Each structure stands twice: as structure tokens, then as C-alpha cells.
mmCIF file of C-alpha atoms in Angstrom:
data_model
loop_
_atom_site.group_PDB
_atom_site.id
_atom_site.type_symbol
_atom_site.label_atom_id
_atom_site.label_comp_id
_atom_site.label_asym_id
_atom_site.label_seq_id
_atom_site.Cartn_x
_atom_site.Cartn_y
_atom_site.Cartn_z
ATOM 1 C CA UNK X 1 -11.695 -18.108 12.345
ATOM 2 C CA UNK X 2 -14.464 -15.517 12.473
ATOM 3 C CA UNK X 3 -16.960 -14.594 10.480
ATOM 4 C CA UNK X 4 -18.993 -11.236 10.061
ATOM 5 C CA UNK X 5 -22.186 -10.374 10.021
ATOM 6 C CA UNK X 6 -23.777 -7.447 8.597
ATOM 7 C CA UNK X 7 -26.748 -4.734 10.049
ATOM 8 C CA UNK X 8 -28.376 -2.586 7.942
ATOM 9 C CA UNK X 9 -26.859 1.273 7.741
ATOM 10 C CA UNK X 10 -29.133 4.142 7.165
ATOM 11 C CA UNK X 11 -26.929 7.117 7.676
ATOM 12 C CA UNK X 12 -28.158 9.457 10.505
ATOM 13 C CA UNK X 13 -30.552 12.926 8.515
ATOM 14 C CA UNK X 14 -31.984 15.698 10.814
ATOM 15 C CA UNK X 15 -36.099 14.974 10.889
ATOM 16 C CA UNK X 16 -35.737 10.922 9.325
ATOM 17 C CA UNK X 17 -36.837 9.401 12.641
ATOM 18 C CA UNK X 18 -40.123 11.804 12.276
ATOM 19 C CA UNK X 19 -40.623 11.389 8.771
ATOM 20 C CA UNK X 20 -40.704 7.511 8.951
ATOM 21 C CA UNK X 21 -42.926 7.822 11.750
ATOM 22 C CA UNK X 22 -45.405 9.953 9.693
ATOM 23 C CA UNK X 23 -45.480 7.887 6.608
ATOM 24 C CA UNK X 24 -44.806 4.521 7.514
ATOM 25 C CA UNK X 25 -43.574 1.643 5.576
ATOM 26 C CA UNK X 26 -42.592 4.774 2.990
ATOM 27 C CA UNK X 27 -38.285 4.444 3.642
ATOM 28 C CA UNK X 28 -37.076 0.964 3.287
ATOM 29 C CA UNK X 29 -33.570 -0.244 2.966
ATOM 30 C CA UNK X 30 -32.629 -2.269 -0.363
ATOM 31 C CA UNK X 31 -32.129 -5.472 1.666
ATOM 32 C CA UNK X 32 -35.786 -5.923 1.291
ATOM 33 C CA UNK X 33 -35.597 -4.880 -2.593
ATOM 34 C CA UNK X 34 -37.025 -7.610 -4.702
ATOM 35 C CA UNK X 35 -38.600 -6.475 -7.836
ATOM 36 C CA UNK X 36 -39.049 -3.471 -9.766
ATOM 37 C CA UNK X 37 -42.495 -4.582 -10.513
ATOM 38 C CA UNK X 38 -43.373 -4.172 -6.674
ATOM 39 C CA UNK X 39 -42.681 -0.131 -7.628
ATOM 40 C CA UNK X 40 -44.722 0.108 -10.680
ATOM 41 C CA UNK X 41 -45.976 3.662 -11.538
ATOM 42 C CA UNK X 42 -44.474 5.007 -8.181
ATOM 43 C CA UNK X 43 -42.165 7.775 -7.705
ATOM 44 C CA UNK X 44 -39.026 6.556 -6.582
ATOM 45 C CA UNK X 45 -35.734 8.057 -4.563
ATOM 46 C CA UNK X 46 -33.348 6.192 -4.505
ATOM 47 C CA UNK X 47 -30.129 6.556 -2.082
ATOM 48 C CA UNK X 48 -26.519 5.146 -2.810
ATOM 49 C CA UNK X 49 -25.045 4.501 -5.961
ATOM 50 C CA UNK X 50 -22.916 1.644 -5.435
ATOM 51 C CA UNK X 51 -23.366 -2.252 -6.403
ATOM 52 C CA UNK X 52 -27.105 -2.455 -5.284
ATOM 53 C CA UNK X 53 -28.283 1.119 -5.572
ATOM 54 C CA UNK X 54 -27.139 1.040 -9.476
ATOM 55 C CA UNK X 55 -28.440 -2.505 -9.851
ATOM 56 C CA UNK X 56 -32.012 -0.893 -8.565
ATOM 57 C CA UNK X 57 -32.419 2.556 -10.394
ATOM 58 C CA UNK X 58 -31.941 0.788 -13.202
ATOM 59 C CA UNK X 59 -34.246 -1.917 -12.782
ATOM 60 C CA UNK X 60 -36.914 0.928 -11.744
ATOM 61 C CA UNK X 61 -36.460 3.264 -14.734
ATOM 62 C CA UNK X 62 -38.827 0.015 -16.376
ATOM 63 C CA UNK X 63 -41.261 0.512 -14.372
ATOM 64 C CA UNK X 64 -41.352 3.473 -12.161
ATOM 65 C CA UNK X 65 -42.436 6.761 -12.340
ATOM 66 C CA UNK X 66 -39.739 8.907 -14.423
ATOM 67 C CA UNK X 67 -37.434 9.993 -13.754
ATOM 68 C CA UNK X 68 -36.010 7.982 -11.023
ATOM 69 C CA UNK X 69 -34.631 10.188 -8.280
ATOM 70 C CA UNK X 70 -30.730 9.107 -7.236
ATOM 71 C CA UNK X 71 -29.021 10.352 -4.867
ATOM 72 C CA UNK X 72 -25.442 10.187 -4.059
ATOM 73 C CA UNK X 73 -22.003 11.966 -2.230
ATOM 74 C CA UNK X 74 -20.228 11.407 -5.490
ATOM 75 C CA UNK X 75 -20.161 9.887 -9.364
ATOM 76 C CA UNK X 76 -19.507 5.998 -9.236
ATOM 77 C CA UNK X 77 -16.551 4.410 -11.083
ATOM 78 C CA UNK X 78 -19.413 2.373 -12.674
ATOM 79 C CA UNK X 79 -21.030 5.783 -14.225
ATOM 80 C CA UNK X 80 -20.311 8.333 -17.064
ATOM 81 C CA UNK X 81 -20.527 12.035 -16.788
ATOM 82 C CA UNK X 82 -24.515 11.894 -17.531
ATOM 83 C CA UNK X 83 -27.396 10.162 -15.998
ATOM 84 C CA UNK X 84 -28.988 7.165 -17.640
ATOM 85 C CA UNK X 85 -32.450 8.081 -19.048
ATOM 86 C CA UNK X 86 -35.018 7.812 -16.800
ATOM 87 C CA UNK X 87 -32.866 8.722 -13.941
ATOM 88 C CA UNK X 88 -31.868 12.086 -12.114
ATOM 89 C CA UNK X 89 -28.837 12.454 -9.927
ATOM 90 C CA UNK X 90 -30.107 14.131 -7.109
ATOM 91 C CA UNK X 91 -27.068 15.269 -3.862
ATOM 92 C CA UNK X 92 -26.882 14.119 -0.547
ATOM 93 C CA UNK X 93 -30.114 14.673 1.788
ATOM 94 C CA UNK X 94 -29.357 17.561 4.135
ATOM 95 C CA UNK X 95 -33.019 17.636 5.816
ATOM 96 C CA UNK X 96 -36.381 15.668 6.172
ATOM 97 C CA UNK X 97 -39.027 18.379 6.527
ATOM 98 C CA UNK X 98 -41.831 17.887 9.013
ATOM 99 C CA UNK X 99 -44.381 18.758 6.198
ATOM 100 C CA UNK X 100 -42.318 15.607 4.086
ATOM 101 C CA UNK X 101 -40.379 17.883 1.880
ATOM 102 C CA UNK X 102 -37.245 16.143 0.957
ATOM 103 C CA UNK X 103 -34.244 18.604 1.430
ATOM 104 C CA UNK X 104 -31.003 18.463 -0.514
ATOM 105 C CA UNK X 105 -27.483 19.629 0.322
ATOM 106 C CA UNK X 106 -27.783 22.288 -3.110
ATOM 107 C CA UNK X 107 -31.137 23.813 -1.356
ATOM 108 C CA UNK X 108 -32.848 21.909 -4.274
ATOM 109 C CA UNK X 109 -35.981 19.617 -2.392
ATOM 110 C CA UNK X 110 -39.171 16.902 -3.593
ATOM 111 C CA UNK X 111 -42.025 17.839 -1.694
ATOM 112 C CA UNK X 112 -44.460 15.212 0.003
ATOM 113 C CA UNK X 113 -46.558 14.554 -3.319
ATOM 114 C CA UNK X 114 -43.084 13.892 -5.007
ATOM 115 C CA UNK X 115 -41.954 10.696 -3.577
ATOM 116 C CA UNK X 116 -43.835 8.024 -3.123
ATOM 117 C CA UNK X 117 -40.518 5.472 -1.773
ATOM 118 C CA UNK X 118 -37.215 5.936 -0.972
ATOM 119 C CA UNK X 119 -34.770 3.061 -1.245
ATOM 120 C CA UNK X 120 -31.750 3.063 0.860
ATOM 121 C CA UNK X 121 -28.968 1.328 -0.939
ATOM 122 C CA UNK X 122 -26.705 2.188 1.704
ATOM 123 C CA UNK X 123 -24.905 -0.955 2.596
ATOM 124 C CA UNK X 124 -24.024 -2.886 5.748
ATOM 125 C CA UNK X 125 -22.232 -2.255 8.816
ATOM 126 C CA UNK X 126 -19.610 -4.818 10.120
ATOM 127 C CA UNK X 127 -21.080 -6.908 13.520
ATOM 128 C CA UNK X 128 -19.362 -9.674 15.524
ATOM 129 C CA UNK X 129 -21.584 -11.504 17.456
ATOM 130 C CA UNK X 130 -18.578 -13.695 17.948
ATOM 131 C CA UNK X 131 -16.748 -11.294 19.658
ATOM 132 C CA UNK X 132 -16.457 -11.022 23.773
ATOM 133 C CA UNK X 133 -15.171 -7.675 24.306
ATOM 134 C CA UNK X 134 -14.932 -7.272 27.940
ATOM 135 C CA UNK X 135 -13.271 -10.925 28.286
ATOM 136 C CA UNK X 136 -10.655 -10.172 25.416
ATOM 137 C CA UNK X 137 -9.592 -7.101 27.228
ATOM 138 C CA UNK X 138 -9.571 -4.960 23.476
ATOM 139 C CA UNK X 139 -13.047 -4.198 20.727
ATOM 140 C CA UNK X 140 -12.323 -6.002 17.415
ATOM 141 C CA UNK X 141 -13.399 -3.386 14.993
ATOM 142 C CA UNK X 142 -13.427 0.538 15.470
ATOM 143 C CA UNK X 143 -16.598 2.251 14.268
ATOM 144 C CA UNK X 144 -15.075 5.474 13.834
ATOM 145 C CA UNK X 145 -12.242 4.709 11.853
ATOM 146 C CA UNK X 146 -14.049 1.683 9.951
ATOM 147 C CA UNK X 147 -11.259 -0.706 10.404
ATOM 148 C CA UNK X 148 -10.523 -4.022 12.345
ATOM 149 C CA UNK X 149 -8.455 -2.904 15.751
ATOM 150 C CA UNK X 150 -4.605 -4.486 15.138
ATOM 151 C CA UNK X 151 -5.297 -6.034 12.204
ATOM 152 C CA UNK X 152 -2.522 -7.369 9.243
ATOM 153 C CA UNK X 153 -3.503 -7.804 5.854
ATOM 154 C CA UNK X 154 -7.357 -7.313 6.910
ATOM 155 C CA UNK X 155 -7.141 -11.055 8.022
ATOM 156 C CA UNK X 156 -4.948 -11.798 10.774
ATOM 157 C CA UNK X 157 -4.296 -9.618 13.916
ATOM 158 C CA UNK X 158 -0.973 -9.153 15.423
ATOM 159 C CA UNK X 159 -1.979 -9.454 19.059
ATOM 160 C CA UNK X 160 -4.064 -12.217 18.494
ATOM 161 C CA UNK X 161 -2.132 -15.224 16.387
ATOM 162 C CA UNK X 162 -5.044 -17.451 16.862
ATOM 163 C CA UNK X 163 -7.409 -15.300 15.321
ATOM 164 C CA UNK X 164 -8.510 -14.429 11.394
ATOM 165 C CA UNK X 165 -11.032 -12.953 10.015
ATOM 166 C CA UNK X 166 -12.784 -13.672 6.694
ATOM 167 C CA UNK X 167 -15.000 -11.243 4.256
ATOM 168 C CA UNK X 168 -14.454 -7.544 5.641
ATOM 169 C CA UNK X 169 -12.536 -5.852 2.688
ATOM 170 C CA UNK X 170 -14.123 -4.701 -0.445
ATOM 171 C CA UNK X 171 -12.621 -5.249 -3.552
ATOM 172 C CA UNK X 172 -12.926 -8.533 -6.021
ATOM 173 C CA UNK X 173 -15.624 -10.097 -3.079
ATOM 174 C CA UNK X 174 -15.795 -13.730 -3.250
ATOM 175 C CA UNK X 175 -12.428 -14.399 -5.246
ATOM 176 C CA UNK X 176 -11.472 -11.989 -2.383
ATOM 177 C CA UNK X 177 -12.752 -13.952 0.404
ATOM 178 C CA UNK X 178 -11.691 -17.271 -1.197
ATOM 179 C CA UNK X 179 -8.253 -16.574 -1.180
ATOM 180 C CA UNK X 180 -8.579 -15.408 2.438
ATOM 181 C CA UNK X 181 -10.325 -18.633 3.721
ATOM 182 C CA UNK X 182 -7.769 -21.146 1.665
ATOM 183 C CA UNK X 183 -4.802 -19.230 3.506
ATOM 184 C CA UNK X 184 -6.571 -19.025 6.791
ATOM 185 C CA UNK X 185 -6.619 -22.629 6.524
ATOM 186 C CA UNK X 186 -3.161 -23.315 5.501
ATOM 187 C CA UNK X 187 -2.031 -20.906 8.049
ATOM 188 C CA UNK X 188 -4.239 -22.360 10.784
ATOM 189 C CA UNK X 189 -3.396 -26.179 10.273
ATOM 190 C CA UNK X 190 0.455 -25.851 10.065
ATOM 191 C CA UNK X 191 0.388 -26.015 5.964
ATOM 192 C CA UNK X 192 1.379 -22.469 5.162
ATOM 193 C CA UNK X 193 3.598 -22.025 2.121
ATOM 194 C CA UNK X 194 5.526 -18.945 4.193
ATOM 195 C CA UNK X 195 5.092 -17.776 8.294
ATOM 196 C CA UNK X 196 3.513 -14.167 8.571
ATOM 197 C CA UNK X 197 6.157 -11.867 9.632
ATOM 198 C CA UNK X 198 6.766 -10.948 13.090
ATOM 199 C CA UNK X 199 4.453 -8.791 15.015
ATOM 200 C CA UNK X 200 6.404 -5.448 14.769
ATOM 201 C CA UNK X 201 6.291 -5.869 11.061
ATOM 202 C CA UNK X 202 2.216 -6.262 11.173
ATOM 203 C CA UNK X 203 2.404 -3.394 13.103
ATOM 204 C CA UNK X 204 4.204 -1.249 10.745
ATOM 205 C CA UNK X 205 2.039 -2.404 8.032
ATOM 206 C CA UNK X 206 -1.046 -1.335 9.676
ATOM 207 C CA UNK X 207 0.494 1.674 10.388
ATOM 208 C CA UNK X 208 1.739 2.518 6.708
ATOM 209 C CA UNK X 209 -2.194 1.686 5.817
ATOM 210 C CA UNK X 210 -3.383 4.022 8.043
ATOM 211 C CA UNK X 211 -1.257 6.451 6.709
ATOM 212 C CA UNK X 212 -2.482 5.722 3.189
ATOM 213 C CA UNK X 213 -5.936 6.219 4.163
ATOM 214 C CA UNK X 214 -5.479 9.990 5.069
ATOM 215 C CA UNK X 215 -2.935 10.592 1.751
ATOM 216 C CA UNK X 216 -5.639 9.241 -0.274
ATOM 217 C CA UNK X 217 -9.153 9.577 1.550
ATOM 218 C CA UNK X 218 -10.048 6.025 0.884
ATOM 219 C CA UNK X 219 -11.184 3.483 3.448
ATOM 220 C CA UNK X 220 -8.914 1.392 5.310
ATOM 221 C CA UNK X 221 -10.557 -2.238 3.937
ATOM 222 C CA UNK X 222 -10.784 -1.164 0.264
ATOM 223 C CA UNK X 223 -8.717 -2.721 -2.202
ATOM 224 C CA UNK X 224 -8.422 -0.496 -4.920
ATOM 225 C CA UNK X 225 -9.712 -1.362 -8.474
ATOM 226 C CA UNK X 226 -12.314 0.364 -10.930
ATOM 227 C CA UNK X 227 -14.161 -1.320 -13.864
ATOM 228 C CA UNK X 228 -11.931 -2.970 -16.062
ATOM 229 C CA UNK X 229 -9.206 -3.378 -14.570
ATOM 230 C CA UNK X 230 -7.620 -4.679 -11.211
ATOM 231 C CA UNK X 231 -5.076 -2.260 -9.633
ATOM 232 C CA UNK X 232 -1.504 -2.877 -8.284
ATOM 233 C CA UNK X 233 -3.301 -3.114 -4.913
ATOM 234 C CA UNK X 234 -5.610 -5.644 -5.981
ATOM 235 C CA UNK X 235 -2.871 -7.765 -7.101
ATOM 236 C CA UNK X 236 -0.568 -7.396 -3.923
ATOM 237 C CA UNK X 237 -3.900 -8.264 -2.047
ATOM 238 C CA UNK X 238 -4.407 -11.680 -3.600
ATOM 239 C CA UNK X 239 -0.347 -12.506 -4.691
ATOM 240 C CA UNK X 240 0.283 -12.212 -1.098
ATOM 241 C CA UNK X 241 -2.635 -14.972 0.264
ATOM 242 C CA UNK X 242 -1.683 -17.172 -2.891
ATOM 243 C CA UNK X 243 1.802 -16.847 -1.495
ATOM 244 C CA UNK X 244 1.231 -17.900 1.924
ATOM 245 C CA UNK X 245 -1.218 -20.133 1.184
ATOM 246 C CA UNK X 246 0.602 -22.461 -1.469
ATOM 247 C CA UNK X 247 -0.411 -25.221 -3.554
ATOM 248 C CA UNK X 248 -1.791 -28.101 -2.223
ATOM 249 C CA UNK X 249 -0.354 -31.690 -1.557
ATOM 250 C CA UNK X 250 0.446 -34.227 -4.241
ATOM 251 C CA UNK X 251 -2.462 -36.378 -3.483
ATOM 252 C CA UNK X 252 -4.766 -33.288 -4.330
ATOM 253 C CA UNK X 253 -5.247 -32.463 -0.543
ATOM 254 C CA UNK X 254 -6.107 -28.826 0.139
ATOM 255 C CA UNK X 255 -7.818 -26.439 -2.188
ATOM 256 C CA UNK X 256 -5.033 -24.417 -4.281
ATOM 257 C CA UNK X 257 -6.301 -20.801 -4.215
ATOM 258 C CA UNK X 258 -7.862 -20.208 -7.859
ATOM 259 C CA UNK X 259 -5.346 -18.104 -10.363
ATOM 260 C CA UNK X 260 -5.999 -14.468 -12.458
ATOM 261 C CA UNK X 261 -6.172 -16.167 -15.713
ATOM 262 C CA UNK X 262 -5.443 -14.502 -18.747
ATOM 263 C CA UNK X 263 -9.340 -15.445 -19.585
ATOM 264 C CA UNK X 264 -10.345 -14.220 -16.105
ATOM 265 C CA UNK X 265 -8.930 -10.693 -16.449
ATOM 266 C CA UNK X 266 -10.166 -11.017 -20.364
ATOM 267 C CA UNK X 267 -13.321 -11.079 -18.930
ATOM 268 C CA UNK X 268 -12.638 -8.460 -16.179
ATOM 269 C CA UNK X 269 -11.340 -5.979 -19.106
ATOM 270 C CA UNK X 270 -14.250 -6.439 -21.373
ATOM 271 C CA UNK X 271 -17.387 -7.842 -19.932
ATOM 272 C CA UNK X 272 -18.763 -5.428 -17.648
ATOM 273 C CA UNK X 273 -22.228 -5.110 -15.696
ATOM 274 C CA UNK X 274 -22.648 -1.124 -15.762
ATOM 275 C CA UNK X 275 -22.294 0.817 -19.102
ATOM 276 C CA UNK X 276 -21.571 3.985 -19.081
ATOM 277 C CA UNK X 277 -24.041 6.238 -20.526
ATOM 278 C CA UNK X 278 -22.783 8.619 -21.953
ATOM 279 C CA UNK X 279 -25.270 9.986 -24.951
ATOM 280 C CA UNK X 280 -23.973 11.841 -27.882
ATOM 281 C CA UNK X 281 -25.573 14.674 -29.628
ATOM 282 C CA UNK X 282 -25.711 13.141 -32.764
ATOM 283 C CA UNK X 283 -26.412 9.419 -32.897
ATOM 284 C CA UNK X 284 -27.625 8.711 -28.977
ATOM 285 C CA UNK X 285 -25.056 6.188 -28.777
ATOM 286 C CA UNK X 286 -23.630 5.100 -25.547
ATOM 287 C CA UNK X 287 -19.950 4.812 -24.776
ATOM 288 C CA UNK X 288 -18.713 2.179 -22.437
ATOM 289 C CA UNK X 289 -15.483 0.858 -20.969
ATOM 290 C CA UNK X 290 -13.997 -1.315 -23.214
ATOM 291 C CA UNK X 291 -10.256 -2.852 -23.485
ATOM 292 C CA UNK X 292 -9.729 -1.187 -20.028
ATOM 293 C CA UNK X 293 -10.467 2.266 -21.049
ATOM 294 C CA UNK X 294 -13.524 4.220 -20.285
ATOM 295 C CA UNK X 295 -12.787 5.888 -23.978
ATOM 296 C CA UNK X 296 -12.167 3.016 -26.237
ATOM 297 C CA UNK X 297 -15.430 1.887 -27.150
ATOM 298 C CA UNK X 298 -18.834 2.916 -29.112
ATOM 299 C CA UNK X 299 -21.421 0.802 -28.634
ATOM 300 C CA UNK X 300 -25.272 1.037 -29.302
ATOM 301 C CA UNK X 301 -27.092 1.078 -25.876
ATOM 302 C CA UNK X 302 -28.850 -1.956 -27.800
ATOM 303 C CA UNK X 303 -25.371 -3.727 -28.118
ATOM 304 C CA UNK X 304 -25.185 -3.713 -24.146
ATOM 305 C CA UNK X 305 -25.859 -7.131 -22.516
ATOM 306 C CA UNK X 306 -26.266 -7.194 -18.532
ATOM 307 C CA UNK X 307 -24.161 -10.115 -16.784
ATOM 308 C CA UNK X 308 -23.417 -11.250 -13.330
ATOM 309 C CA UNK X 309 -20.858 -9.818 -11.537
ATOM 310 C CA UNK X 310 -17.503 -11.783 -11.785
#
């Protein structure tokens, strides 16, 4: 079984390699994030809007300069038509000026005197030191497509019975990954519940995935959910690893993959680590996802509480 490793990814931006040069130790990638209190009184730019770049503008609107800058290709699933206070969405970076004006894909920019950090919260990319591709005649992953090379249900591959890999799809994480290394396991020491399928029917699959990815513009390795609720695909992901995986022996021999609850996806419905903010007029309340819904709820932001991710 493999396992991945992750590199930082800054995406490439005309003039970055310059502008880093000229004001050192200014662009830093979140991996070295640790406090908002490090970024006290500074003016902030944040990039991403995912898991970690939400988790930081939000920590910096406490202590940073406002507003904090944020920007981002699109409106996360986590966020409401409005920014939080404190924050300003902010487009993609087009351009990195040689005079360190900040350039943005709507011609709008932040000059030199505007920014005194900018956070990259712009994940990982894939790495497998693992991997020998000139002995094993093939490259395991494909950069340009973002997707492991003859894969089946972004675990096993169907040229390669011998091999799984654990942790690259996003959706659910660890529960994710859990289920994958209990059925690698089974799989791997003869105690499956049911055999994969034969290699022409990996094939296909990976084939009828690709051809989801262009009908839908998603990436191959994302299982589909949004906050609140976990999506057909979600569940076909995980029913199909409980399935092959099984329960374990009588004696209590082999860890049984753990099950969706009805309190688990209570808590997935209802308990959730991003409100929305969404700010009426009249009262400056905040409307969150509640029950599933991103319209069934009115909270006070007060009400919110902040909890670890599931």
C-alpha cells in the first residue's frame, strides 16, 4: 500500500518570482500559518477560500488590519452571498507589478503600501516518493489531468493488483481514508467481504469518471458533498469500501469500517464549522445552514459556536 505525500502549490502569476525576490519573507504559504496574533495590525491578502484559507481570514479579521483582503476563483459552499465583516472578496491575481502593485483579474489592484502579507491557502500537490517510474514502465499520477493513471475507485489500479493507494480523494477526509485503509487491508490479506471486479470493468469505471469530470467540471478525486449534507456520491464512495471490506471475525479480529449513524449525519446536518453570513438590513442577523438547508435557519452571529471539523 502507498501512501502520499504532499508539496506545497502556489499557482504560477506573471511577475511572483520577482516580487518575492523584492520583498522577501512577504508571500508565505498557510502551511506555515500559526496564529493570527503573529499578523496583528498588518494588512493581510489572503489567497484560497477553501478549508484553511476560510479557517485563516477569519481568524485574522481579530486581529489584522481591516478589512482582510480574500481572494478566490469562485464563492465556497461554506459561504453566503456576502463577505463576513472584516473581510473583502477580492478575484483571482492576474499580475504582480514590478513596483509591488497587486493586479486583479477585474483591473481592480492593492498597491505596495497596501499589503503587508499574503497568505497562500492554496493546498497541496500529490507526490510519491514511493513511486519508481522508469522501473514500473507507467507514472502513477498525471499532473495535467489531476488524477491517479489506471486507477479504480481512487484506491486500487487495474494494471497493478498489488497496489492501493490511501488518502488522495477529497471528500469526508479521515472517515474517507479510514474506510479505504480497513478495505485495503481486507483486500490485501485474503479477508475481503467481495473480489473487485475484473479489470475491463475498472476500466470502464474510470472511463465513465472521466467522462463525468468534463459533464460536470469537477475534479476527478472529489467526492461530491456540500455543508450539511453528504451526496449520493458520498454514499456510493463509502457503501462500496464497507461492502468489500466486511465485518470483522467473531473473535473481534479486524477493524469493522465505522457506520453513518443516524447521530453522525445528525451532526453532519446541524453542527457546522462555517456560518454563512449573510446580514440582513434590519436586525444584522446571520443566516446559516441548518436542517440541511442553507435557508432554514436564523441565528444571531452570537448564537454561532466554532467546532472541529467532523
Amino acid at each position: 500500500m502507498g501512501t502520499i505525500r504532499y508539496h506545497l502549490c502556489i499557482p504560477h502569476v506573471d511577475g511572483l518570482d520577482e516580487y518575492i525576490k523584492k520583498y522577501p519573507g512577504r508571500v508565505v504559504h498557510s502551511k506555515y500559518y500559526r496564529s493570527p496574533t503573529v499578523y496583528s495590525g498588518q494588512k493581510v491578502l489572503t489567497i484560497g477560500n477553501s478549508a484553511s484559507g476560510s479557517d485563516i481570514f477569519n481568524e485574522l479579521t481579530k486581529t489584522a488590519h481591516l478589512p482582510v483582503y480574500s481572494s478566490r476563483r469562485r464563492k465556497s459552499p461554506f459561504e453566503g452571498d456576502k463577505p463576513q465583516p472584516g473581510v473583502e472578496w477580492k478575484p483571482i491575481i492576474t499580475r504582480y507589478h514590478a513596483d509591488g502593485t497587486v493586479e486583479f483579474e477585474d483591473g481592480t489592484t492593492l498597491g505596495a503600501g497596501e499589503v503587508d502579507k499574503i497568505i497562500y491557502a492554496t493546498g497541496y500537490r500529490p507526490s510519491f516518493p514511493f513511486w519508481n517510474e522508469r522501473a514500473n514502465g507507467r507514472p502513477i499520477y498525471d499532473y495535467e489531468v489531476g488524477k491517479l493513471v489506471n486507477t479504480y475507485w481512487h484506491t486500487f489500479f487495474h494494471d497493478l493488483p498489488t497496489l492501493a493507494v490511501v488518502g488522495i480523494e477529497k471528500g469526508l477526509t479521515f472517515r474517507s481514508f479510514e474506510y479505504q485503509a480497513v478495505a485495503v487491508a481486507r483486500l490485501f490479506s485474503g479477508r475481503n467481504a467481495i473480489p473487485l471486479p475484473p479489470a475491463r470493468e475498472q476500466r470502464r469505471w474510470e472511463e465513465e469518471r472521466t467522462e463525468w469530470v468534463k459533464a460536470t467540471g469537477k475534479k476527478f478525486h472529489d467526492i461530491e458533498s456540500e455543508p450539511g449534507r453528504l451526496g449520493e456520491d458520498s454514499f456510493k464512495w463509502l457503501g462500496y469500501l464497507y461492502r468489500l471490506a466486511g465485518l470483522g471475525t467473531l473473535t473481534g479480529d479486524g477493524r469493522v469500517p465505522p457506520v453513518l449513524s443516524k447521530e453522525l449525519l445528525h451532526a453532519v446536518r446541524t453542527i457546522h464549522k462555517y456560518p454563512r453570513y449573510d446580514e440582513d438590513a434590519a436586525g444584522g442577523e446571520v443566516y446559516g445552514y441548518h436542517g440541511g438547508s442553507s435557508t432554514g435557519g436564523k441565528h444571531a452571529a452570537k448564537d454561532w459556536v466554532v467546532v472541529d471539523g467532523l
